[in-house]
């Protein structure tokens, strides 16, 4: 049987008994940072960096509300009391990715109680339509609300947040409605990167997501051979001048191979321009995931893609040979420098089964070495299968032709991993930096930690090292200490990429702050 290795464990249960409130310890402030204000006596439960803040509604819960409606034949006095009961019941359901309840995550929308106080209706809005536990959420939501003694009917509707990037400030128009952009890369040719990209895309589509594939290899586009769209030519909208992607089985497709030019023979700068045009002028519409099949190497094309498109995460493809590891390591380091997290490693052509034995013709260890050396949390092994390789010639992806097979199950696990990791990354970015007006300080949450610290706004503004604040040739400080008012406050803080934020100041200056520095 095909194997899948993962280095993390899933939660034991999605529903827990509400725990007593804990007081969050005050973290040790960093040098030069403002001391954190003392937490209130009745603080909320400890939140990790990936967890959304508690909603105001949850913060106003009354401990006696649940008890007031408990017991056989119990009734509620008002609609507000009924809503409070429902929210307390729903707060027992824990999101396994964020580690907090679905009420605190802000998933509960349009909560309505009938005039007779017997019927409950609400919507559960998830971060993605491909959420792997959406059926569990729906089942548990029905169960816990129906258990309330005064409830006779429950109407639960499942939905997903609109597709939009975490940061859409200066993005090209075609990318402004894409939630997550996933790079599938190997930095080495012939390891099955295109096979992984296409099958991952159709796995995400099978999970309910809106998906597109962008084939970024101009010199040797693979996508036209791996899928079989009816329309095999890209069309330009005469009014908007945007490129209309072709489609196959509901997945949108763009490749230089669909431009009617075959394979390109051109120099590097021209290739970067073609890639930029194909990616940014395409009318992708609303997508939950855009999978980019990266070309081999770490050159101009890769840098262009990383600069133009706000990559959410990368999936690394390798093979067991040592030579493959050497090239893949270069790619991982490239993504690290560009602040793109690598969320999974796929080791292709690992083994085959015969005579009730498992054989490893190319040896072992390349994928494991990547995981261990670079701290990538998930590893997936793909077997040597004739059906998997031949699917690249038939135009029908393996997960489509054999959705219940062993290979499809591995890609299903990879799809779940990508969905979960992207959700964590987006949540981490959206809550990493904020402004606390009560103490007039910028709050920074440390990644992968419960620690947070506070920075004085004027100090952040004075420490800007961009060309607008410091002369690039002489190093002379353009913005002097006294030029920045001591009581300056940021007008807006918004995510920019995966580890940076853009801070807009009252004078119109936009400062980029790296949350990892």
Short mmCIF file of C-alpha atoms in Angstrom, two decimals:
data_model
loop_
_atom_site.label_atom_id
_atom_site.label_comp_id
_atom_site.label_asym_id
_atom_site.label_seq_id
_atom_site.Cartn_x
_atom_site.Cartn_y
_atom_site.Cartn_z
CA UNK A 1 0.00 0.00 0.00
CA UNK A 2 1.17 3.55 -0.70
CA UNK A 3 2.63 5.29 2.31
CA UNK A 4 2.22 8.73 3.81
CA UNK A 5 4.40 10.06 6.59
CA UNK A 6 3.55 13.09 8.65
CA UNK A 7 5.40 14.49 11.61
CA UNK A 8 2.43 16.02 13.42
CA UNK A 9 -0.53 14.50 15.24
CA UNK A 10 -4.18 15.40 14.86
CA UNK A 11 -6.39 16.41 17.77
CA UNK A 12 -8.14 13.54 19.53
CA UNK A 13 -11.54 15.17 19.36
CA UNK A 14 -13.35 18.06 17.72
CA UNK A 15 -15.65 18.66 20.67
CA UNK A 16 -14.63 19.32 24.23
CA UNK A 17 -16.19 20.31 27.50
CA UNK A 18 -15.79 24.05 28.08
CA UNK A 19 -12.69 24.61 30.24
CA UNK A 20 -12.47 27.10 33.11
CA UNK A 21 -10.91 30.44 32.21
CA UNK A 22 -7.17 30.74 32.57
CA UNK A 23 -5.15 33.84 33.23
CA UNK A 24 -2.63 34.42 30.45
CA UNK A 25 0.88 34.96 31.83
CA UNK A 26 2.58 38.23 31.02
CA UNK A 27 5.39 37.51 28.51
CA UNK A 28 8.90 38.73 29.00
CA UNK A 29 9.28 41.91 26.93
CA UNK A 30 12.07 42.16 24.38
CA UNK A 31 14.87 44.64 24.78
CA UNK A 32 13.74 48.10 23.65
CA UNK A 33 10.07 47.10 23.67
CA UNK A 34 7.37 48.59 25.85
CA UNK A 35 6.33 46.44 28.82
CA UNK A 36 3.11 44.58 28.24
CA UNK A 37 0.18 45.79 30.29
CA UNK A 38 -1.00 43.47 33.03
CA UNK A 39 -3.86 41.18 32.02
CA UNK A 40 -7.26 41.67 33.66
CA UNK A 41 -8.26 39.42 36.52
CA UNK A 42 -10.79 37.50 34.45
CA UNK A 43 -8.78 36.96 31.29
CA UNK A 44 -9.79 34.78 28.36
CA UNK A 45 -8.13 31.48 27.66
CA UNK A 46 -4.59 31.64 26.32
CA UNK A 47 -4.49 32.30 22.57
CA UNK A 48 -1.72 31.10 20.27
CA UNK A 49 -0.43 33.19 17.35
CA UNK A 50 -2.67 31.31 14.93
CA UNK A 51 -5.87 31.82 16.86
CA UNK A 52 -8.31 34.62 16.08
CA UNK A 53 -9.23 37.05 18.89
CA UNK A 54 -12.37 36.33 20.85
CA UNK A 55 -15.41 38.04 19.40
CA UNK A 56 -17.22 40.68 21.48
CA UNK A 57 -20.26 38.43 21.67
CA UNK A 58 -18.26 35.64 23.28
CA UNK A 59 -16.65 38.08 25.68
CA UNK A 60 -20.09 39.03 27.02
CA UNK A 61 -21.18 35.53 27.97
CA UNK A 62 -22.83 35.22 31.35
CA UNK A 63 -21.88 32.08 33.30
CA UNK A 64 -25.45 31.58 34.49
CA UNK A 65 -27.02 31.70 31.04
CA UNK A 66 -26.47 28.01 30.26
CA UNK A 67 -27.70 26.92 33.66
CA UNK A 68 -30.85 28.99 33.31
CA UNK A 69 -31.97 26.96 30.32
CA UNK A 70 -30.80 23.55 31.48
CA UNK A 71 -33.06 20.79 32.66
CA UNK A 72 -36.03 18.99 31.18
CA UNK A 73 -38.69 21.27 29.75
CA UNK A 74 -36.62 24.39 30.41
CA UNK A 75 -37.49 27.55 28.48
CA UNK A 76 -35.66 30.79 27.71
CA UNK A 77 -37.04 34.20 28.52
CA UNK A 78 -35.93 36.12 25.43
CA UNK A 79 -34.30 35.88 22.02
CA UNK A 80 -31.05 37.28 23.43
CA UNK A 81 -30.95 34.58 26.12
CA UNK A 82 -31.64 31.96 23.45
CA UNK A 83 -28.80 33.25 21.25
CA UNK A 84 -26.47 33.21 24.22
CA UNK A 85 -27.42 29.58 24.91
CA UNK A 86 -26.75 28.62 21.29
CA UNK A 87 -23.35 30.32 21.21
CA UNK A 88 -22.29 28.66 24.46
CA UNK A 89 -23.32 25.28 23.01
CA UNK A 90 -21.45 25.91 19.76
CA UNK A 91 -18.33 27.00 21.64
CA UNK A 92 -17.82 23.35 22.57
CA UNK A 93 -16.77 22.64 18.95
CA UNK A 94 -13.04 23.14 18.50
CA UNK A 95 -11.34 23.94 15.20
CA UNK A 96 -8.41 21.48 15.06
CA UNK A 97 -6.24 23.86 13.01
CA UNK A 98 -6.64 27.00 15.13
CA UNK A 99 -7.07 25.16 18.43
CA UNK A 100 -9.99 27.30 19.53
CA UNK A 101 -13.78 27.11 19.30
CA UNK A 102 -15.71 28.01 16.17
CA UNK A 103 -17.52 30.88 17.91
CA UNK A 104 -14.25 32.56 18.83
CA UNK A 105 -13.03 31.95 15.27
CA UNK A 106 -15.97 34.03 14.04
CA UNK A 107 -17.44 31.16 12.01
CA UNK A 108 -21.03 31.59 13.25
CA UNK A 109 -23.05 33.98 11.08
CA UNK A 110 -26.71 34.99 10.68
CA UNK A 111 -27.87 33.48 13.97
CA UNK A 112 -31.68 33.68 14.13
CA UNK A 113 -34.18 32.46 16.73
CA UNK A 114 -37.87 32.04 15.89
CA UNK A 115 -40.50 34.10 17.72
CA UNK A 116 -41.70 30.95 19.47
CA UNK A 117 -38.14 30.37 20.78
CA UNK A 118 -38.18 26.83 19.40
CA UNK A 119 -36.35 27.02 16.05
CA UNK A 120 -32.67 27.97 15.54
CA UNK A 121 -31.05 28.94 12.23
CA UNK A 122 -27.45 29.93 11.61
CA UNK A 123 -24.65 29.73 9.06
CA UNK A 124 -21.16 28.30 9.62
CA UNK A 125 -18.74 30.29 7.44
CA UNK A 126 -15.44 28.42 7.05
CA UNK A 127 -12.15 29.85 5.80
CA UNK A 128 -12.22 27.63 2.70
CA UNK A 129 -14.79 25.44 0.93
CA UNK A 130 -12.14 22.68 0.96
CA UNK A 131 -12.15 22.48 4.76
CA UNK A 132 -11.47 18.80 5.53
CA UNK A 133 -13.66 18.81 8.66
CA UNK A 134 -16.68 20.72 7.31
CA UNK A 135 -18.94 17.66 7.55
CA UNK A 136 -17.82 17.14 11.14
CA UNK A 137 -18.57 20.77 11.95
CA UNK A 138 -22.06 20.51 10.45
CA UNK A 139 -22.82 17.28 12.31
CA UNK A 140 -21.57 18.59 15.66
CA UNK A 141 -23.30 21.94 15.25
CA UNK A 142 -26.62 20.18 14.71
CA UNK A 143 -25.94 17.87 17.64
CA UNK A 144 -24.97 20.41 20.31
CA UNK A 145 -27.73 22.90 19.45
CA UNK A 146 -30.41 20.21 19.19
CA UNK A 147 -29.39 19.08 22.68
CA UNK A 148 -30.67 22.36 24.17
CA UNK A 149 -33.95 21.49 25.93
CA UNK A 150 -35.98 24.31 24.38
CA UNK A 151 -34.85 23.66 20.78
CA UNK A 152 -37.21 21.71 18.52
CA UNK A 153 -35.63 22.40 15.10
CA UNK A 154 -32.13 23.31 13.91
CA UNK A 155 -31.26 24.73 10.47
CA UNK A 156 -27.52 24.78 9.74
CA UNK A 157 -26.09 26.19 6.51
CA UNK A 158 -22.43 25.69 5.56
CA UNK A 159 -20.55 28.33 3.55
CA UNK A 160 -17.03 29.68 2.98
CA UNK A 161 -15.43 33.10 3.09
CA UNK A 162 -15.16 34.96 -0.24
CA UNK A 163 -11.93 34.37 -2.15
CA UNK A 164 -9.47 37.18 -1.48
CA UNK A 165 -5.77 37.42 -0.68
CA UNK A 166 -4.57 38.40 2.78
CA UNK A 167 -2.98 41.47 1.24
CA UNK A 168 -4.49 42.94 -1.94
CA UNK A 169 -2.94 46.41 -1.82
CA UNK A 170 -0.88 46.68 -5.01
CA UNK A 171 -1.68 43.36 -6.63
CA UNK A 172 -2.43 43.10 -10.36
CA UNK A 173 -6.14 43.04 -11.07
CA UNK A 174 -6.12 39.39 -12.09
CA UNK A 175 -4.75 38.25 -8.72
CA UNK A 176 -7.01 40.24 -6.41
CA UNK A 177 -9.63 37.49 -6.06
CA UNK A 178 -7.28 34.59 -5.32
CA UNK A 179 -7.11 33.48 -1.69
CA UNK A 180 -4.03 31.24 -1.79
CA UNK A 181 -1.22 30.81 -4.31
CA UNK A 182 0.70 27.54 -3.96
CA UNK A 183 4.07 27.02 -5.65
CA UNK A 184 4.97 23.42 -6.52
CA UNK A 185 8.72 23.38 -7.02
CA UNK A 186 11.67 21.02 -7.25
CA UNK A 187 14.46 23.14 -8.81
CA UNK A 188 15.34 19.99 -10.75
CA UNK A 189 13.76 18.60 -13.90
CA UNK A 190 12.35 15.11 -14.26
CA UNK A 191 11.27 14.48 -10.66
CA UNK A 192 7.51 14.57 -11.31
CA UNK A 193 6.81 18.14 -10.24
CA UNK A 194 4.15 18.72 -12.91
CA UNK A 195 2.48 15.43 -12.00
CA UNK A 196 2.27 16.51 -8.37
CA UNK A 197 1.03 20.01 -9.28
CA UNK A 198 -1.78 18.77 -11.53
CA UNK A 199 -2.96 16.00 -9.20
CA UNK A 200 -2.83 18.33 -6.18
CA UNK A 201 -4.94 20.89 -8.03
CA UNK A 202 -7.61 18.34 -8.98
CA UNK A 203 -7.57 16.95 -5.44
CA UNK A 204 -8.31 20.43 -4.04
CA UNK A 205 -11.07 20.82 -6.63
CA UNK A 206 -12.53 17.49 -5.53
CA UNK A 207 -12.58 18.80 -1.95
CA UNK A 208 -14.90 21.60 -3.08
CA UNK A 209 -12.43 24.42 -3.76
CA UNK A 210 -12.27 26.73 -6.78
CA UNK A 211 -8.87 25.99 -8.33
CA UNK A 212 -6.61 27.16 -11.15
CA UNK A 213 -3.29 25.85 -12.51
CA UNK A 214 -0.59 28.11 -13.94
CA UNK A 215 2.13 26.35 -15.93
CA UNK A 216 5.16 28.61 -15.48
CA UNK A 217 7.50 26.58 -17.70
CA UNK A 218 7.75 28.44 -21.01
CA UNK A 219 10.61 26.34 -22.43
CA UNK A 220 8.85 23.01 -21.84
CA UNK A 221 5.18 23.42 -20.85
CA UNK A 222 3.73 20.16 -19.50
CA UNK A 223 0.13 21.11 -18.80
CA UNK A 224 -1.23 20.62 -22.37
CA UNK A 225 -0.20 16.95 -22.21
CA UNK A 226 -1.56 16.32 -18.71
CA UNK A 227 -5.12 17.62 -19.15
CA UNK A 228 -7.65 17.42 -21.97
CA UNK A 229 -9.66 20.65 -22.25
CA UNK A 230 -12.04 20.99 -25.17
CA UNK A 231 -10.69 24.45 -25.96
CA UNK A 232 -6.92 24.18 -26.21
CA UNK A 233 -6.24 27.83 -27.03
CA UNK A 234 -6.27 30.85 -24.71
CA UNK A 235 -8.63 33.65 -25.71
CA UNK A 236 -8.21 37.38 -25.11
CA UNK A 237 -11.24 39.41 -24.06
CA UNK A 238 -11.45 42.19 -26.70
CA UNK A 239 -12.89 44.69 -24.22
CA UNK A 240 -10.78 44.17 -21.08
CA UNK A 241 -7.72 42.84 -22.99
CA UNK A 242 -7.45 40.14 -20.31
CA UNK A 243 -6.63 36.50 -21.02
CA UNK A 244 -9.47 34.04 -20.50
CA UNK A 245 -8.18 30.72 -19.12
CA UNK A 246 -9.31 27.45 -20.60
CA UNK A 247 -10.94 24.84 -18.32
CA UNK A 248 -10.93 21.11 -17.77
CA UNK A 249 -13.28 19.46 -15.25
CA UNK A 250 -13.90 22.80 -13.54
CA UNK A 251 -10.23 23.74 -13.04
CA UNK A 252 -8.98 26.88 -14.83
CA UNK A 253 -5.80 26.41 -16.86
CA UNK A 254 -3.16 28.75 -18.27
CA UNK A 255 0.02 27.61 -20.04
CA UNK A 256 2.27 28.96 -22.75
CA UNK A 257 1.46 25.69 -24.47
CA UNK A 258 -2.14 26.92 -24.86
CA UNK A 259 -0.97 30.16 -26.50
CA UNK A 260 -0.53 28.45 -29.87
CA UNK A 261 3.24 28.95 -29.76
CA UNK A 262 4.39 25.51 -28.62
CA UNK A 263 7.69 25.77 -26.76
CA UNK A 264 9.50 29.08 -26.48
CA UNK A 265 12.95 29.88 -27.86
CA UNK A 266 13.86 33.18 -26.23
CA UNK A 267 16.22 34.83 -23.78
CA UNK A 268 15.69 35.08 -20.03
CA UNK A 269 14.36 38.67 -19.76
CA UNK A 270 11.78 37.96 -22.48
CA UNK A 271 10.67 34.80 -20.67
CA UNK A 272 10.14 36.73 -17.43
CA UNK A 273 7.98 39.20 -19.32
CA UNK A 274 5.89 36.43 -20.86
CA UNK A 275 5.40 34.75 -17.47
CA UNK A 276 4.42 38.07 -15.89
CA UNK A 277 1.90 38.77 -18.64
CA UNK A 278 0.34 35.30 -18.59
CA UNK A 279 -0.05 35.31 -14.81
CA UNK A 280 -1.16 38.87 -14.09
CA UNK A 281 -3.36 39.68 -17.11
CA UNK A 282 -5.39 36.47 -16.89
CA UNK A 283 -8.94 36.89 -15.62
CA UNK A 284 -8.77 34.11 -13.03
CA UNK A 285 -11.99 35.18 -11.32
CA UNK A 286 -12.53 34.01 -7.74
CA UNK A 287 -10.18 31.16 -6.78
CA UNK A 288 -9.53 29.52 -3.45
CA UNK A 289 -6.23 28.06 -4.68
CA UNK A 290 -3.98 28.82 -7.64
CA UNK A 291 -1.37 26.10 -8.08
CA UNK A 292 1.79 27.27 -9.89
CA UNK A 293 3.85 24.57 -11.59
CA UNK A 294 7.28 26.18 -11.21
CA UNK A 295 9.99 25.57 -13.82
CA UNK A 296 13.29 23.91 -12.83
CA UNK A 297 16.03 26.07 -11.34
CA UNK A 298 16.24 29.18 -9.15
CA UNK A 299 16.67 31.91 -11.77
CA UNK A 300 14.93 35.02 -13.06
CA UNK A 301 11.58 33.32 -13.65
CA UNK A 302 11.33 32.16 -10.05
CA UNK A 303 12.24 35.56 -8.67
CA UNK A 304 9.72 37.20 -11.01
CA UNK A 305 6.95 34.87 -9.84
CA UNK A 306 7.77 35.42 -6.17
CA UNK A 307 7.83 39.18 -6.61
CA UNK A 308 4.67 39.45 -8.69
CA UNK A 309 2.50 36.87 -6.93
CA UNK A 310 2.02 36.81 -3.14
CA UNK A 311 2.86 33.13 -2.66
CA UNK A 312 1.09 31.64 0.34
CA UNK A 313 3.18 28.48 0.57
CA UNK A 314 5.35 26.07 -1.37
CA UNK A 315 5.27 22.29 -1.84
CA UNK A 316 8.67 20.74 -2.57
CA UNK A 317 9.01 17.69 -4.87
CA UNK A 318 12.07 15.46 -4.78
CA UNK A 319 13.23 11.92 -5.48
CA UNK A 320 15.30 9.54 -3.30
CA UNK A 321 18.64 10.26 -5.03
CA UNK A 322 21.24 12.40 -3.31
CA UNK A 323 21.62 14.58 -6.42
CA UNK A 324 17.93 15.51 -6.20
CA UNK A 325 18.39 16.60 -2.59
CA UNK A 326 21.24 18.94 -3.51
CA UNK A 327 19.08 20.80 -6.04
CA UNK A 328 15.99 20.78 -3.85
CA UNK A 329 17.97 22.28 -0.97
CA UNK A 330 18.75 25.28 -3.19
CA UNK A 331 15.06 25.78 -3.83
CA UNK A 332 14.13 25.56 -0.17
CA UNK A 333 16.77 28.18 0.67
CA UNK A 334 15.42 30.42 -2.11
CA UNK A 335 11.89 30.26 -0.71
CA UNK A 336 13.26 30.90 2.78
CA UNK A 337 14.97 34.10 1.62
CA UNK A 338 11.77 35.18 -0.11
CA UNK A 339 9.79 34.50 3.09
CA UNK A 340 7.63 31.79 1.49
CA UNK A 341 7.00 28.89 3.92
CA UNK A 342 7.50 25.35 2.61
CA UNK A 343 4.64 23.29 4.05
CA UNK A 344 5.23 19.81 2.61
CA UNK A 345 7.75 17.59 0.83
CA UNK A 346 6.63 15.01 -1.74
CA UNK A 347 9.19 12.26 -2.42
CA UNK A 348 8.28 10.81 -5.81
CA UNK A 349 9.24 7.39 -7.22
CA UNK A 350 10.06 6.06 -3.76
CA UNK A 351 9.25 2.37 -4.05
CA UNK A 352 7.22 -0.34 -5.70
CA UNK A 353 5.59 -3.46 -4.29
CA UNK A 354 6.16 -6.91 -5.82
CA UNK A 355 6.19 -10.49 -4.54
CA UNK A 356 4.71 -9.27 -1.25
CA UNK A 357 7.80 -7.12 -0.68
CA UNK A 358 8.54 -3.41 -0.95
CA UNK A 359 11.56 -2.40 -3.03
CA UNK A 360 13.38 0.94 -3.02
CA UNK A 361 15.29 0.98 -6.34
CA UNK A 362 16.67 4.50 -5.87
CA UNK A 363 17.50 4.21 -2.19
CA UNK A 364 15.98 6.09 0.75
CA UNK A 365 16.36 9.30 2.61
CA UNK A 366 16.23 12.32 0.30
CA UNK A 367 12.78 13.43 1.43
CA UNK A 368 13.51 12.70 5.07
CA UNK A 369 16.74 14.67 4.83
CA UNK A 370 14.87 17.71 3.45
CA UNK A 371 12.31 17.50 6.25
CA UNK A 372 14.91 17.13 8.99
CA UNK A 373 17.40 19.70 7.71
CA UNK A 374 14.87 22.45 6.94
CA UNK A 375 12.16 21.68 9.48
CA UNK A 376 9.37 21.11 6.95
CA UNK A 377 6.57 19.41 8.93
CA UNK A 378 5.03 17.01 6.40
CA UNK A 379 6.45 14.27 4.16
CA UNK A 380 4.51 12.27 1.57
CA UNK A 381 5.84 9.23 -0.34
CA UNK A 382 4.63 8.49 -3.87
CA UNK A 383 5.18 4.97 -5.30
CA UNK A 384 6.39 4.00 -8.75
CA UNK A 385 3.16 3.29 -10.63
CA UNK A 386 2.69 2.90 -14.37
CA UNK A 387 -0.78 4.45 -14.08
CA UNK A 388 0.65 7.56 -12.45
CA UNK A 389 3.25 8.10 -15.16
CA UNK A 390 0.89 7.23 -18.00
CA UNK A 391 -1.71 9.70 -16.74
CA UNK A 392 0.65 12.44 -17.93
CA UNK A 393 0.22 11.13 -21.48
CA UNK A 394 -3.50 10.36 -21.49
CA UNK A 395 -4.57 13.84 -20.41
CA UNK A 396 -6.52 12.52 -17.41
CA UNK A 397 -4.94 13.08 -13.94
CA UNK A 398 -4.56 9.96 -11.80
CA UNK A 399 -6.81 11.34 -9.02
CA UNK A 400 -9.57 11.76 -11.62
CA UNK A 401 -9.23 8.39 -13.36
CA UNK A 402 -8.86 6.41 -10.11
CA UNK A 403 -10.25 8.57 -7.25
CA UNK A 404 -10.34 5.64 -4.79
CA UNK A 405 -6.85 4.31 -5.49
CA UNK A 406 -3.79 4.39 -3.24
CA UNK A 407 -2.21 7.29 -5.14
CA UNK A 408 -5.40 9.34 -4.86
CA UNK A 409 -5.41 8.74 -1.09
CA UNK A 410 -1.87 10.10 -0.81
CA UNK A 411 -2.87 13.20 -2.75
CA UNK A 412 -5.96 13.52 -0.56
CA UNK A 413 -3.70 13.64 2.48
CA UNK A 414 -1.47 16.18 0.72
CA UNK A 415 -4.53 18.29 -0.13
CA UNK A 416 -5.71 18.26 3.49
CA UNK A 417 -2.20 19.28 4.59
CA UNK A 418 -2.09 22.20 2.14
CA UNK A 419 -5.55 23.42 3.17
CA UNK A 420 -4.70 23.29 6.88
CA UNK A 421 -1.30 24.93 6.53
CA UNK A 422 -2.64 27.75 4.33
CA UNK A 423 -5.39 28.45 6.86
CA UNK A 424 -2.82 28.66 9.67
CA UNK A 425 -0.55 30.93 7.65
CA UNK A 426 -3.39 33.30 6.74
CA UNK A 427 -4.59 33.49 10.33
CA UNK A 428 -1.06 34.08 11.60
CA UNK A 429 -0.49 36.90 9.12
CA UNK A 430 -3.82 38.61 9.81
CA UNK A 431 -3.22 38.74 13.57
CA UNK A 432 0.58 39.18 13.71
CA UNK A 433 0.67 42.96 14.15
CA UNK A 434 -2.04 45.29 15.45
CA UNK A 435 -2.35 48.67 17.14
CA UNK A 436 -3.63 48.83 20.72
CA UNK A 437 -5.14 52.29 21.13
CA UNK A 438 -5.74 51.80 24.85
CA UNK A 439 -2.00 51.87 25.54
CA UNK A 440 -0.95 53.62 22.29
CA UNK A 441 1.42 50.81 21.30
CA UNK A 442 1.95 48.40 18.36
CA UNK A 443 1.31 44.82 19.46
CA UNK A 444 3.50 42.15 17.81
CA UNK A 445 2.81 38.43 18.22
CA UNK A 446 5.85 36.18 17.89
CA UNK A 447 5.35 33.40 15.28
CA UNK A 448 4.99 29.87 16.67
CA UNK A 449 4.76 31.20 20.22
CA UNK A 450 2.31 32.66 22.74
CA UNK A 451 4.76 35.50 23.32
CA UNK A 452 3.89 39.05 22.31
CA UNK A 453 5.57 42.40 22.83
CA UNK A 454 4.76 46.07 22.33
CA UNK A 455 6.57 48.75 20.32
CA UNK A 456 6.35 52.52 20.60
CA UNK A 457 4.90 53.87 17.29
CA UNK A 458 7.34 56.78 17.13
CA UNK A 459 10.30 54.39 17.58
CA UNK A 460 9.05 52.17 14.74
CA UNK A 461 8.65 55.19 12.44
CA UNK A 462 12.12 56.55 13.30
CA UNK A 463 13.79 53.18 12.69
CA UNK A 464 12.66 52.95 9.07
CA UNK A 465 15.64 52.21 6.81
CA UNK A 466 14.01 52.64 3.42
CA UNK A 467 15.28 55.08 0.77
CA UNK A 468 12.68 57.62 1.89
CA UNK A 469 14.21 57.78 5.35
CA UNK A 470 17.90 57.10 4.66
CA UNK A 471 20.10 58.25 1.76
CA UNK A 472 21.10 55.07 -0.09
CA UNK A 473 24.48 56.45 -1.18
CA UNK A 474 25.72 58.25 1.92
CA UNK A 475 23.71 56.51 4.63
CA UNK A 476 22.68 59.92 5.94
CA UNK A 477 19.44 59.96 7.91
CA UNK A 478 16.81 61.97 6.02
CA UNK A 479 14.14 61.75 8.71
CA UNK A 480 15.55 63.20 11.92
CA UNK A 481 14.53 62.20 15.43
CA UNK A 482 12.60 65.41 16.00
CA UNK A 483 10.73 65.10 12.69
CA UNK A 484 8.59 62.31 14.13
CA UNK A 485 6.06 63.45 16.81
CA UNK A 486 6.25 61.49 20.04
CA UNK A 487 2.48 60.88 19.98
CA UNK A 488 2.31 59.68 16.36
CA UNK A 489 -0.19 56.85 15.70
CA UNK A 490 -0.46 54.56 12.67
CA UNK A 491 -3.50 55.09 10.49
CA UNK A 492 -3.56 51.54 9.11
CA UNK A 493 -1.68 48.26 9.55
CA UNK A 494 -2.26 45.57 6.95
CA UNK A 495 -0.55 42.28 6.02
CA UNK A 496 2.01 42.30 3.20
CA UNK A 497 3.20 38.86 2.21
CA UNK A 498 3.58 36.14 4.84
CA UNK A 499 5.86 37.83 7.36
CA UNK A 500 5.60 41.58 6.83
CA UNK A 501 3.06 44.35 7.33
CA UNK A 502 2.55 47.72 5.70
CA UNK A 503 2.11 50.57 8.21
CA UNK A 504 0.52 53.78 6.91
CA UNK A 505 1.35 56.94 8.89
CA UNK A 506 -0.57 60.26 9.07
CA UNK A 507 1.93 61.97 6.73
CA UNK A 508 1.06 59.43 4.01
CA UNK A 509 4.29 57.45 4.38
CA UNK A 510 3.88 53.68 3.97
CA UNK A 511 6.46 51.69 5.95
CA UNK A 512 7.16 47.98 5.53
CA UNK A 513 7.84 46.23 8.84
CA UNK A 514 9.25 42.69 8.92
CA UNK A 515 7.61 40.80 11.78
CA UNK A 516 10.52 38.33 11.95
CA UNK A 517 13.15 40.97 12.69
#
